[in-house]
CSV table of C-alpha atoms and ligand atoms in Angstrom, one decimal:
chain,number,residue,atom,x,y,z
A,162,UNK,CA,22.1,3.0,-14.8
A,163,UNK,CA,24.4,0.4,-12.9
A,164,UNK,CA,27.0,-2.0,-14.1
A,165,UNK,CA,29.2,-4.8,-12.3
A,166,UNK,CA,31.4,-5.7,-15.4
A,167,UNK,CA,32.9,-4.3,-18.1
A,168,UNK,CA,34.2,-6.7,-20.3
A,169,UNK,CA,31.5,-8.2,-22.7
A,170,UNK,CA,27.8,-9.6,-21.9
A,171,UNK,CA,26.6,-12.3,-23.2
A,172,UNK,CA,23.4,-11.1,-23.9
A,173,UNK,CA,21.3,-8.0,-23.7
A,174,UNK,CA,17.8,-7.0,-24.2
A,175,UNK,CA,17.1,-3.7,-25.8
A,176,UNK,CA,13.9,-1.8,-26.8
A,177,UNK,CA,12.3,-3.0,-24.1
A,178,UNK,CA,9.4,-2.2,-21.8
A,179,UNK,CA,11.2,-2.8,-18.3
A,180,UNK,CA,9.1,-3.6,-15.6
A,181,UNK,CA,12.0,-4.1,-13.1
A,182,UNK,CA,9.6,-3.8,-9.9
A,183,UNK,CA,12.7,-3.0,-8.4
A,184,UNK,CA,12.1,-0.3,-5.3
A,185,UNK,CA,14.7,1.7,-5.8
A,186,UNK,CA,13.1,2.8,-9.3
A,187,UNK,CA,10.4,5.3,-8.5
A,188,UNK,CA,7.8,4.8,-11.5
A,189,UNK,CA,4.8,2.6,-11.2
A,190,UNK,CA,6.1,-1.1,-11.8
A,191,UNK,CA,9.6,0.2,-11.5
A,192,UNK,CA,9.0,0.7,-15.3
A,193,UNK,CA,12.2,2.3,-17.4
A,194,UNK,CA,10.4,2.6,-21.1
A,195,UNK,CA,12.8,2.3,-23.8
A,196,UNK,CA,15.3,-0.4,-21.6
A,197,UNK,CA,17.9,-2.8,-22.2
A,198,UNK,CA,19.0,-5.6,-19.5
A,199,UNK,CA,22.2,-7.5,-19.8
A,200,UNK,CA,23.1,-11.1,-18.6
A,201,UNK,CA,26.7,-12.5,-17.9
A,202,UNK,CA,27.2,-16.2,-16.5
A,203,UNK,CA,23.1,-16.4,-15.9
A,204,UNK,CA,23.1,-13.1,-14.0
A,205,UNK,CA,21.3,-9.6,-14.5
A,206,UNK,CA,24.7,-7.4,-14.8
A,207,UNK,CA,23.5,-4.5,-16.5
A,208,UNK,CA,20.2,-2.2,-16.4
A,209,UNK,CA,19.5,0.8,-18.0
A,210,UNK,CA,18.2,2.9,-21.1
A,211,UNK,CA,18.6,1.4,-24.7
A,212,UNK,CA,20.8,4.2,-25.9
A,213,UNK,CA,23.4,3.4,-23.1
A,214,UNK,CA,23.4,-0.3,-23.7
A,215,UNK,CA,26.7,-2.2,-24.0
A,216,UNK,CA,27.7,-4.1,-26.4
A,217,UNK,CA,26.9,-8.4,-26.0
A,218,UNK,CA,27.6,-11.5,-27.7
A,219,UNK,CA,24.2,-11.5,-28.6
A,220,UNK,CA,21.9,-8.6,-28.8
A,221,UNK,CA,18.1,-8.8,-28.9
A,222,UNK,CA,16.0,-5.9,-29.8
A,223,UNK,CA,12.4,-6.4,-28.4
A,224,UNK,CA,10.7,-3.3,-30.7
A,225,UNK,CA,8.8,-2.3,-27.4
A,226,UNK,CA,7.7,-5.5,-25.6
A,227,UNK,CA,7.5,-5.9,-22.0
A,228,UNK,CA,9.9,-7.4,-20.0
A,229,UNK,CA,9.2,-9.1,-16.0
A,230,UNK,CA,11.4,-10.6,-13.5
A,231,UNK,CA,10.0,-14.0,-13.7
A,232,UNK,CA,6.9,-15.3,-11.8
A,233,UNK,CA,7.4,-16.3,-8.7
A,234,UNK,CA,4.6,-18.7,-7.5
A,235,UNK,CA,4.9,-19.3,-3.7
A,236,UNK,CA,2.2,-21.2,-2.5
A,237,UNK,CA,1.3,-24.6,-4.6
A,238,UNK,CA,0.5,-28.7,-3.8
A,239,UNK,CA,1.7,-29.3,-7.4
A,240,UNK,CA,2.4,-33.0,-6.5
A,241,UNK,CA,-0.9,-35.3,-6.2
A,242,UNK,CA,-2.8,-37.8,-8.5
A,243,UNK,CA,-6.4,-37.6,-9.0
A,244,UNK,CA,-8.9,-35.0,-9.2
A,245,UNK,CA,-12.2,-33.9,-7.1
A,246,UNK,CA,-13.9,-32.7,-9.5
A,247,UNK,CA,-17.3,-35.3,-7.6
A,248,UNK,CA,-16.5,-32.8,-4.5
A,249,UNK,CA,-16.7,-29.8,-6.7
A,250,UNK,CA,-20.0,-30.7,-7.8
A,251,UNK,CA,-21.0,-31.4,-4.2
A,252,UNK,CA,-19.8,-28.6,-3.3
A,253,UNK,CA,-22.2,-26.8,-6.0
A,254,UNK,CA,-25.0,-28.8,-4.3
A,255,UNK,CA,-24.3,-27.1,-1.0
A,256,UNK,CA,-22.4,-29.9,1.2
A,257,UNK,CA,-19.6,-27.4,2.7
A,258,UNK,CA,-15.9,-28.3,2.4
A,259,UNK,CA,-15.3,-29.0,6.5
A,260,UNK,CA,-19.0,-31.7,6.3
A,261,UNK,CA,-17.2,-33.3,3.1
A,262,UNK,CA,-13.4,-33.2,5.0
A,263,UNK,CA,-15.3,-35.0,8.0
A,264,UNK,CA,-16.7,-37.9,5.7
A,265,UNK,CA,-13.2,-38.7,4.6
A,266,UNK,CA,-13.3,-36.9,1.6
A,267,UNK,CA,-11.2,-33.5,0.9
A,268,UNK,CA,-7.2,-33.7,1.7
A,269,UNK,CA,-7.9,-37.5,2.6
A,270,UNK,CA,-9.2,-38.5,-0.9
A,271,UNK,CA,-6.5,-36.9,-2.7
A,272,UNK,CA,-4.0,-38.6,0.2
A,273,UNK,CA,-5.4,-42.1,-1.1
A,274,UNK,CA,-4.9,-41.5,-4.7
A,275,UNK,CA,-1.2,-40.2,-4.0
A,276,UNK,CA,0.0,-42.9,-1.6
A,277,UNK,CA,-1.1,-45.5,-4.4
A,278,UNK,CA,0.8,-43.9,-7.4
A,279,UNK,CA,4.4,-44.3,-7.8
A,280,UNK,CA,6.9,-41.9,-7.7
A,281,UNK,CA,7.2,-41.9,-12.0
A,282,UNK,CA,3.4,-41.4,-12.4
A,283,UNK,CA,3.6,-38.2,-10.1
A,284,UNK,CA,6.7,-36.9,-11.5
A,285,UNK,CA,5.0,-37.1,-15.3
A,286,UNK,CA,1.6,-35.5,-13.9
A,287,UNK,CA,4.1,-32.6,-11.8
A,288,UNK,CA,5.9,-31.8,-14.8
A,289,UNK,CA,2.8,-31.5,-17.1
A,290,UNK,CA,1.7,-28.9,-14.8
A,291,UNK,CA,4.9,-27.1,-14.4
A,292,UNK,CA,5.3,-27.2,-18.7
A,293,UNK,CA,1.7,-24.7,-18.0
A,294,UNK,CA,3.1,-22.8,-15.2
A,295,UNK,CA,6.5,-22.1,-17.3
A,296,UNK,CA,4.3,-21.3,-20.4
A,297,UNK,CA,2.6,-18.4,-17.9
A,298,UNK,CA,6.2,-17.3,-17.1
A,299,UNK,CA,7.0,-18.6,-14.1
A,300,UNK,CA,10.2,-18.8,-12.9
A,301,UNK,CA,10.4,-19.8,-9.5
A,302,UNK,CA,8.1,-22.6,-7.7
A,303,UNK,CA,7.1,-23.5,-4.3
A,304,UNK,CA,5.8,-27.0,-4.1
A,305,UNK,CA,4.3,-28.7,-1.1
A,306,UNK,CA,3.9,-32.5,0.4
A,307,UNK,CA,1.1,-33.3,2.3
A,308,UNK,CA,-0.7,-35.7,0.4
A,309,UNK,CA,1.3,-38.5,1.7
A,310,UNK,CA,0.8,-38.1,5.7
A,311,UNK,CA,3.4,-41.1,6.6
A,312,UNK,CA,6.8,-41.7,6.2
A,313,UNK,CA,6.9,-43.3,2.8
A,314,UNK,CA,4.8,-41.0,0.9
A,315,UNK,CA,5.7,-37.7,1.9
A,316,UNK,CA,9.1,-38.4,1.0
A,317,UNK,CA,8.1,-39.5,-2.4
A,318,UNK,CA,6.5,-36.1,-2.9
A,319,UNK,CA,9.2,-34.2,-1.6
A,320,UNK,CA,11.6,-36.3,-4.3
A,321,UNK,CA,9.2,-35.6,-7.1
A,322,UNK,CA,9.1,-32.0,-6.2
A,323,UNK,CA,13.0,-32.1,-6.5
A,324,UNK,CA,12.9,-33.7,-9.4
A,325,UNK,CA,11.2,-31.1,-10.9
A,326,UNK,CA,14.5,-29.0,-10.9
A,327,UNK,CA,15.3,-30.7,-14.0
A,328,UNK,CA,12.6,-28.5,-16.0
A,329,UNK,CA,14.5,-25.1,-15.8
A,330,UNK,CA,12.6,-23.7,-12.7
A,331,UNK,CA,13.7,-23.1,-9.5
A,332,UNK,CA,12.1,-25.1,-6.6
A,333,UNK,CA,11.5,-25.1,-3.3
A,334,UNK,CA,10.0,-27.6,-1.2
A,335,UNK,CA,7.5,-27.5,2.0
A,336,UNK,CA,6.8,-30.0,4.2
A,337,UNK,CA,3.5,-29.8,5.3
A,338,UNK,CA,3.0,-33.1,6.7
A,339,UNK,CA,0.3,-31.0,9.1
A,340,UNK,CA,-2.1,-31.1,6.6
A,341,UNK,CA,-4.4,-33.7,8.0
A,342,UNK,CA,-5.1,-36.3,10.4
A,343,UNK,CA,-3.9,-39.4,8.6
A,344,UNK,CA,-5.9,-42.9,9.5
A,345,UNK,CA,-3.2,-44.5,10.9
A,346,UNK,CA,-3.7,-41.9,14.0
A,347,UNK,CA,-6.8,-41.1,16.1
A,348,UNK,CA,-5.0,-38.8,17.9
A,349,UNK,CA,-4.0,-35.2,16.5
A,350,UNK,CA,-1.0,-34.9,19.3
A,351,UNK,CA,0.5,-38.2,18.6
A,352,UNK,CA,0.7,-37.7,15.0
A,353,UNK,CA,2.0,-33.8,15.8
A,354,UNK,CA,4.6,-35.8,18.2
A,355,UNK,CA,5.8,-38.5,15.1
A,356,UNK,CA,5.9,-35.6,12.9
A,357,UNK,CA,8.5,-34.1,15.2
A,358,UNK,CA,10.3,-37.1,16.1
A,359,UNK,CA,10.0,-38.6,13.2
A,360,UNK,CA,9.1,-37.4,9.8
A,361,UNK,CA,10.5,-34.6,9.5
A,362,UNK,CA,13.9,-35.0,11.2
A,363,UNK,CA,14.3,-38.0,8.4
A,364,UNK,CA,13.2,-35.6,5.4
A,365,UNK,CA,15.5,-32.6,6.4
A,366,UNK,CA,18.0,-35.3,6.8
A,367,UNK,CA,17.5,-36.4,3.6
A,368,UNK,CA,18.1,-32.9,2.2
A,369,UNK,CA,14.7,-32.9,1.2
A,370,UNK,CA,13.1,-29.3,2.9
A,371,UNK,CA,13.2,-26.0,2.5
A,372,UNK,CA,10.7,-24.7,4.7
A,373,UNK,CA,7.2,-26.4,7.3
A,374,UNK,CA,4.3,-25.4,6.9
A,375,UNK,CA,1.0,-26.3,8.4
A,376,UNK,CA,-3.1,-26.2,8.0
A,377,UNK,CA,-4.0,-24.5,11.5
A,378,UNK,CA,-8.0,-25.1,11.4
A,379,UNK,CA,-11.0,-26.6,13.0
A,380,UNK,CA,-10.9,-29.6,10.4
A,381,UNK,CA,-6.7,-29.3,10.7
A,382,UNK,CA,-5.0,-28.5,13.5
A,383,UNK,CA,-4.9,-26.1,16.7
A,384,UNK,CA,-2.8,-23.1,17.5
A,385,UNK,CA,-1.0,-25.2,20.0
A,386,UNK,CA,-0.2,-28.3,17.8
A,387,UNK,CA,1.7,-25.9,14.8
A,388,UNK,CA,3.7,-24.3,17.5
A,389,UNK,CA,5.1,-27.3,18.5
A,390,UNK,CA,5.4,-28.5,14.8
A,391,UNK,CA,7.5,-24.8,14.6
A,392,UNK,CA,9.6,-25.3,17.4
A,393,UNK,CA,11.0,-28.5,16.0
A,394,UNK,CA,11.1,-26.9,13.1
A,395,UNK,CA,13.5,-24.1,14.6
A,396,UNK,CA,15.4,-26.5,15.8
A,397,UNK,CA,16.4,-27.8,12.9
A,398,UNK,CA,17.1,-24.4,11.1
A,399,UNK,CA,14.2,-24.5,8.9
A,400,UNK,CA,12.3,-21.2,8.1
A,401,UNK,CA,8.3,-21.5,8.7
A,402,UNK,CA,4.8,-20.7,7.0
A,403,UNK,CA,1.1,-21.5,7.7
A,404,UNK,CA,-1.8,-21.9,6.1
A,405,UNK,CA,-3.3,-19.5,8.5
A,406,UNK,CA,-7.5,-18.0,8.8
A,407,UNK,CA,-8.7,-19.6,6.0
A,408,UNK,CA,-12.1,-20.9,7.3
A,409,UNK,CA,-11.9,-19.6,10.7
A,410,UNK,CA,-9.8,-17.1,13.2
A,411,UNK,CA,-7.6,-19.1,15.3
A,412,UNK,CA,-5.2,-16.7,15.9
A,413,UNK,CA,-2.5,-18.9,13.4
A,414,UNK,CA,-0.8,-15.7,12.1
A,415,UNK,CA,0.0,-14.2,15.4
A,416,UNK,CA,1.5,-17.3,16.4
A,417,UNK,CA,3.4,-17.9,13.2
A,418,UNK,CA,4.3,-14.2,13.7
A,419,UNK,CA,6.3,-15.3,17.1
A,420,UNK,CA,8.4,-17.9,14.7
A,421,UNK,CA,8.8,-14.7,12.2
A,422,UNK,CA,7.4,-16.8,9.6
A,423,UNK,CA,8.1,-16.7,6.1
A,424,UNK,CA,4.2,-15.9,5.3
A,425,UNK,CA,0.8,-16.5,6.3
A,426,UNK,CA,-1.3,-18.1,3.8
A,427,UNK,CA,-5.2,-17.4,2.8
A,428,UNK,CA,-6.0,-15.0,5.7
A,429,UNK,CA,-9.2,-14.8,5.1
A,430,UNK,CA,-10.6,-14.4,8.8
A,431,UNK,CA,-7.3,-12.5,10.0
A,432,UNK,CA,-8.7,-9.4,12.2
A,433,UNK,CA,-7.6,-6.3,11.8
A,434,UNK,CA,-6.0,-6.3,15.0
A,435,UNK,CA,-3.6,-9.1,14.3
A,436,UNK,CA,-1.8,-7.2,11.5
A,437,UNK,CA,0.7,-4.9,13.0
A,438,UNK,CA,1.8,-8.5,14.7
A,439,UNK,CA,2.3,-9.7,11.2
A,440,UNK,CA,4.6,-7.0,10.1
A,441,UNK,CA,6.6,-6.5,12.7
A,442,UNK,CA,7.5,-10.4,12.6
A,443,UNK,CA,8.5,-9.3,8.6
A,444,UNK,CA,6.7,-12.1,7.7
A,445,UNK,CA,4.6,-12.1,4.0
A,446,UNK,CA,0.5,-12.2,3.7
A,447,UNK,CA,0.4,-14.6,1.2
A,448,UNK,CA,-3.0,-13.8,-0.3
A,449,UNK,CA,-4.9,-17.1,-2.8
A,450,UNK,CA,-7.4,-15.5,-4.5
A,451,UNK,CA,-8.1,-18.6,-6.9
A,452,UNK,CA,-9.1,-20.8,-3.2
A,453,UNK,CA,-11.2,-18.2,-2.3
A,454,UNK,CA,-13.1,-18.2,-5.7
A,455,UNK,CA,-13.5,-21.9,-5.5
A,456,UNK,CA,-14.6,-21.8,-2.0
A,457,UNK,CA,-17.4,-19.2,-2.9
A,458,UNK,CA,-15.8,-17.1,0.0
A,459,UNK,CA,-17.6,-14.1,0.7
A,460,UNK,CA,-15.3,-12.8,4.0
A,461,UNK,CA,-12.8,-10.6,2.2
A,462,UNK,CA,-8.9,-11.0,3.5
A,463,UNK,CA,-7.9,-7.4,5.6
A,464,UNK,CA,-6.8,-5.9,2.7
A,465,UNK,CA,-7.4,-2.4,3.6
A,466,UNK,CA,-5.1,-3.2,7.4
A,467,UNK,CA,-2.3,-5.1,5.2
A,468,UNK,CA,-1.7,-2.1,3.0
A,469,UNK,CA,-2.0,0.8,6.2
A,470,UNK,CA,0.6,-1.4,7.8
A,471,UNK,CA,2.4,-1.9,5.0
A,472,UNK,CA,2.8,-5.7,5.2
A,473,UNK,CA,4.4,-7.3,2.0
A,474,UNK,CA,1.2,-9.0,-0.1
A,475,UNK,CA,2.0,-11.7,-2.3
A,476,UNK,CA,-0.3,-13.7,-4.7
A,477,UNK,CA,-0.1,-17.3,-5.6
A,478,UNK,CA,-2.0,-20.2,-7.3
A,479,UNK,CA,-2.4,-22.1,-4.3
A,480,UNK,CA,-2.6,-25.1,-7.1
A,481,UNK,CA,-4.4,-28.5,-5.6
A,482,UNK,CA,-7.0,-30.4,-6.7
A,483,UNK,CA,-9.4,-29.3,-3.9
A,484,UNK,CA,-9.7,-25.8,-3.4
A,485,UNK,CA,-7.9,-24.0,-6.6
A,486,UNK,CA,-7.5,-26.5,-9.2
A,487,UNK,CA,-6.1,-23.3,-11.8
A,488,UNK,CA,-3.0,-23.6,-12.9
A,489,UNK,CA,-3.0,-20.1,-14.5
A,490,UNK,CA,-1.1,-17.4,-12.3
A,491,UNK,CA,-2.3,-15.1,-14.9
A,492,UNK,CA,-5.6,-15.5,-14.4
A,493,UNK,CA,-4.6,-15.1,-10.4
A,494,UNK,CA,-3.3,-12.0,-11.1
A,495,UNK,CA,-7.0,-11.2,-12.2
A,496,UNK,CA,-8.4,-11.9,-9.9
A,497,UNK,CA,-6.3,-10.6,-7.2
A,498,UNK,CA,-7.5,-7.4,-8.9
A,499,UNK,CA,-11.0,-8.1,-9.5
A,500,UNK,CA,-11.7,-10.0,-6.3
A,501,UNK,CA,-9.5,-8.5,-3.7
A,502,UNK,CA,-9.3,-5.0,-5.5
A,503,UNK,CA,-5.5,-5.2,-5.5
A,504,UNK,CA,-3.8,-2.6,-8.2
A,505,UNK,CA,-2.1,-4.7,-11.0
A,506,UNK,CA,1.2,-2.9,-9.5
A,507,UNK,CA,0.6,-4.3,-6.4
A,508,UNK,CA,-0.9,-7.5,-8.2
A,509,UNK,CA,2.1,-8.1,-10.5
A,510,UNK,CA,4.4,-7.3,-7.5
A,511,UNK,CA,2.5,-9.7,-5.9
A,512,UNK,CA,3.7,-12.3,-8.1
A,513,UNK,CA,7.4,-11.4,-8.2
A,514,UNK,CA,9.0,-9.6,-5.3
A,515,UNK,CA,6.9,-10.4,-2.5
A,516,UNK,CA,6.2,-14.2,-3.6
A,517,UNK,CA,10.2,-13.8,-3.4
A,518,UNK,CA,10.5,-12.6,-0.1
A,519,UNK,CA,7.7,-15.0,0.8
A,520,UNK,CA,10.1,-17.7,-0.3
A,521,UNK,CA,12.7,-15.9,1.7
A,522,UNK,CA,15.0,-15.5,-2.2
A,523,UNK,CA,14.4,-12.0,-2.6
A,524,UNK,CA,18.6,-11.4,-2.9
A,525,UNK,CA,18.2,-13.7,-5.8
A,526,UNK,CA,15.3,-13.5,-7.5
A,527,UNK,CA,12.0,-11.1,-7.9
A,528,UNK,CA,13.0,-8.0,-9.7
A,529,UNK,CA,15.0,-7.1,-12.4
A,530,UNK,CA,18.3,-5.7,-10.5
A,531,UNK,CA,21.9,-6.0,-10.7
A,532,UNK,CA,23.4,-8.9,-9.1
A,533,UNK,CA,20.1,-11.1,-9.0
A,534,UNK,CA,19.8,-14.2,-11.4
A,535,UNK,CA,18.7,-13.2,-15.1
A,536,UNK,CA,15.1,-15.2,-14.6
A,537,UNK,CA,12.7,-13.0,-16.7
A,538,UNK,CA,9.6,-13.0,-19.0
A,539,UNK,CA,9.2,-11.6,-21.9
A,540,UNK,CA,5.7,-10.2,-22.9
A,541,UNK,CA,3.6,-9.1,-26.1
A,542,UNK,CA,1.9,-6.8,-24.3
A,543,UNK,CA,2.1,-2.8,-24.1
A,544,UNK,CA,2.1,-2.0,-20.4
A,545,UNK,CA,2.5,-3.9,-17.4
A,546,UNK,CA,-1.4,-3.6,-15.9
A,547,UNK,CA,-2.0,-5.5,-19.6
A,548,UNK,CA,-0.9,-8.6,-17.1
A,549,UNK,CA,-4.0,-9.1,-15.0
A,550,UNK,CA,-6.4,-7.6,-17.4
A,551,UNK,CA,-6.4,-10.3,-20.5
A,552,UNK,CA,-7.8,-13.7,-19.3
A,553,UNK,CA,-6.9,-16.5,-22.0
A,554,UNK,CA,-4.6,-14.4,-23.6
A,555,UNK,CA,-1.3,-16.3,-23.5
A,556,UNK,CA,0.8,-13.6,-23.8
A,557,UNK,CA,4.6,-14.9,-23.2
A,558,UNK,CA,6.9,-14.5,-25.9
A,559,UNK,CA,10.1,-16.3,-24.1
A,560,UNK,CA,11.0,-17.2,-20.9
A,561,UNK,CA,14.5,-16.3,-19.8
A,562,UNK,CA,15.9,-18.7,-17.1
A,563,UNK,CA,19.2,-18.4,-15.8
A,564,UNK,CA,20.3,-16.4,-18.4
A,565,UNK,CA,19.1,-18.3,-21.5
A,566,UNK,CA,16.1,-18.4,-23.4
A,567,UNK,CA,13.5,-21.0,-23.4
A,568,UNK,CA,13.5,-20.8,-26.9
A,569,UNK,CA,16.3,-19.4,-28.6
B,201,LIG,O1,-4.5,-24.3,0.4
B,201,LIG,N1,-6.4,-25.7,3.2
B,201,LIG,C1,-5.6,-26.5,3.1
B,201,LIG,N2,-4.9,-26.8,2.0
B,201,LIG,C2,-5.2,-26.5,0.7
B,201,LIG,C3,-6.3,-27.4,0.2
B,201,LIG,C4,-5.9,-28.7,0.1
B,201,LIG,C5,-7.0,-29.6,-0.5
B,201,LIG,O2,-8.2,-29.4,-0.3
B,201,LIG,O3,-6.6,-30.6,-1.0
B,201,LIG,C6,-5.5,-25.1,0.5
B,201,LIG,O4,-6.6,-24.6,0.3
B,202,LIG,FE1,-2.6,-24.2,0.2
C-alpha cells in the first residue's frame, strides 16, 4: 500500500480486480484481487487492498470487476480519407503489396485522397475512429502524418491529429513524412534533403511533433536516407522511431538503435543477431500483429530473441487503410497471442506499459502506480487474460480519463 496525500480523494475504486501491470508488484498482471485505487486532481494517489481504502468524495464499489491502466496504442495513421479496400481484393488475387506500391497504388492512393480533403472532413473521419478506439479503452494515442508528403498536407494531418486532444485522449504526434516518394520528386535524396531543410523544421516549429519516424524499405527508403532524416531529427531534440524489417532486412533497427530510438516497428525480418543491439539502445520492439494478418505474413517477428534479451515488446493497431484497417486493439491483443504466441500478460502489457515506454510517457502513464495520471479502464470481465481471449465482446464498462469517468 502507498499513499502521497492524506487529506480526502476525490474518488476511489474499491472491489476491484487490479491489474496494475506495475513491476514492482510481483503477481501475474501486477494483479492485487480485492483493490481499491484512488484519484486526487486527475492523479492515481492511492493503491491498495479494499479493506485499507480511504475515505473519497465519491466512492465506487466495482463488486469484482477488472480494472487496467488505460490502453495505450502506440503505433497508428489514424488520419487519412478513403479506403483500399480494391487493393485488398487485389491483394486476395495475388498482386503483392510492393507490385501494387510501384503502380502508384498503396501509400500514394491513400496520399491522393488526403491531399484533396479538407482539414474538417479528416478531423470528423479521425474522431469517429478515435470514439471506437476510446470505446476499446484506450487512453493514450499515437497518431501519424504521412499521407500528405508536402508541405501543406502534412501539416494539416499533424493539426487534425492535435485536434483530436479535444476527445479526452492523450495524443501524440509523428511525423513520418518518409513514408513515400511523393510525385513532385524523382529523386529519393532530394526529397530526404527538403524533408530536413524543410518540412520538418517548419512543423516542429509549429509545435506540431512529438517524435520522426520513417518507412526504411525497398519500396521506401534506405538505411542511409532515415539516418539522415534522424540526424536532423536530433538536432532538433526530437526522439526517433522506424518502421523497421517489415518486408525485408535492411538492417533499420540497428541503425535506429545508434539514435536510441523510441521503437522499432513491424520487425518482421529482424535477425536474431540484431537484438542485443536493440536493447542495449533501450529502444521498444513495437510488434503489429493486425499488419502482419493483412499482409498474409508467414516470417514470424524474433520473438523467442526479444524475450531472451529481454527487450520491452509492445503491441499496437498499426491503424491505416492499407495494411491493418482494424480499429479494435482488443482484437490485437488476440492476436498477438494467437499469432505471435505472446502470453496475454505480456500481450496486455503490451498494450500498456511498453506502448508507454514506446511513446517515451511511461512516468505518466501505463500502469496503475502512484504518482501517474488516473487514465484507466474498467472491465466486466473476471481476470485479466479474459482481455485477448473474447473477440466481439465489448467488454468496457467506463473509461476513466484524467481522473473522471467517461460516463458518470
Ligand atoms: O505500418 N509500411 C508502411 N506503413 C504502413 C502502411 C501504410 C499504408 O499501406 O498505407 C504500415 O504498414
Ligand atoms: Fe505503420
Amino acid at each position: 500500500m502507498t499513499s502521497i496525500v492524506s487529506n480526502m480523494f476525490d474518488m476511489v475504486f474499491t472491489q476491484a480486480q487490479l491489474a496494475t501491470l506495475s513491476p514492482s508488484i510481483k503477481a501475474p498482471y501486477g494483479l492485487i484481487d480485492d483493490g481499491a485505487v484512488g484519484i486526487k486532481d486527475g492523479r492515481i494517489v492511492w493503491v491498495g487492498p479494499s479493506d485499507q481504502a480511504p475515505k473519497a468524495k465519491i466512492t465506487h464499489a466495482l463488486g469484482g470487476a477488472l480494472i487496467t491502466p488505460g490502453l495505450v496504442d502506440c503505433h497508428t495513421h489514424l488520419v487519412f480519407a478513403g479506403n483500399r479496400a480494391d487493393e485488398f481484393e487485389a491483394r486476395l488475387e495475388g498482386v503483392s503489396y510492393e507490385d501494387i506500391s510501384r503502380q502508384g497504388g498503396g501509400i500514394m492512393s491513400t496520399v491522393r485522397n488526403t491531399r484533396e480533403a479538407s482539414y474538417d472532413g479528416l478531423l470528423d473521419l479521425a474522431r469517429g475512429r478515435v470514439a471506437r478506439l476510446k470505446a476499446e479503452g484506450v487512453t493514450s494515442l499515437e497518431v501519424k502524418s504521412g499521407y500528405g508528403l508536402d508541405l501543406e498536407c502534412e501539416i494539416k494531418m499533424l493539426k487534425v491529429a492535435q485536434g483530436l486532444r479535444s476527445e479526452l485522449i492523450d495524443i501524440e504526434t509523428t511525423f513520418l513524412g518518409a513514408h513515400a516518394l511523393p510525385p513532385e520528386f524523382d529523386d529519393a535524396d532530394a526529397y530526404i534533403a527538403f524533408l530536413c531543410d524543410t518540412l520538418l523544421p517548419k512543423a516542429n516549429a509549429l509545435g506540431l511533433v512529438d517524435g520522426v519516424d520513417g518507412f526504411c524499405e525497398t519500396i521506401g527508403f534506405t538505411t542511409q536516407q532515415i539516418e539522415r532524416l534522424f540526424i536532423k531529427a536530433t538536432e532538433l531534440n526530437l526522439p526517433v522511431k522506424l518502421h523497421a524489417e517489415q518486408l525485408s532486412d535492411q538492417k533499420g533497427a540497428r541503425m535506429a538503435a545508434g539514435f536510441k530510438a523510441l521503437s522499432v516497428d513491424h520487425i518482421e525480418y529482424l535477425q536474431p543477431e540484431d537484438v542485443p543491439a536493440v536493447k542495449q539502445a533501450g529502444t521498444v520492439a513495437v510488434l503489429l500483429p493486425g499488419a502482419f494478418y493483412y499482409m498474409r505474413e508467414t516470417q514470424l517477428p524474433p520473438i523467442e530473441a526479444l524475450r531472451r534479451h529481454d527487450v520491452p515488446m509492445a503491441l499496437a493497431t498499426d491503424f491505416n487503410p492499407g495494411t491493418s484497417p482494424i480499429l479494435s486493439p482488443l482484437t490485437i491483443l488476440n492476436m498477438g497471442c494467437t499469432l505471435f504466441r505472446l502470453t496475454p500478460e505480456e500481450a496486455l502489457k503490451g498494450m500498456t506499459l511498453n506502448g508507454a515506454k514506446a511513446l517515451g510517457r511511461d512516468r505518466e502513464v501505463g500502469s496503475i502506480e502512484v504518482g501517474k495520471k488516473a487514465d484507466m479502464a474498467i472491465w466486466d470481465v473476471g481476470h485479466p487474460s479474459e482481455l485477448c481471449y473474447w473477440v466481439g465482446q465489448a467488454p468496457l464498462i467506463n473509461r476513466i480519463y484524467q481522473g473522471a469517468l467517461d460516463r458518470a
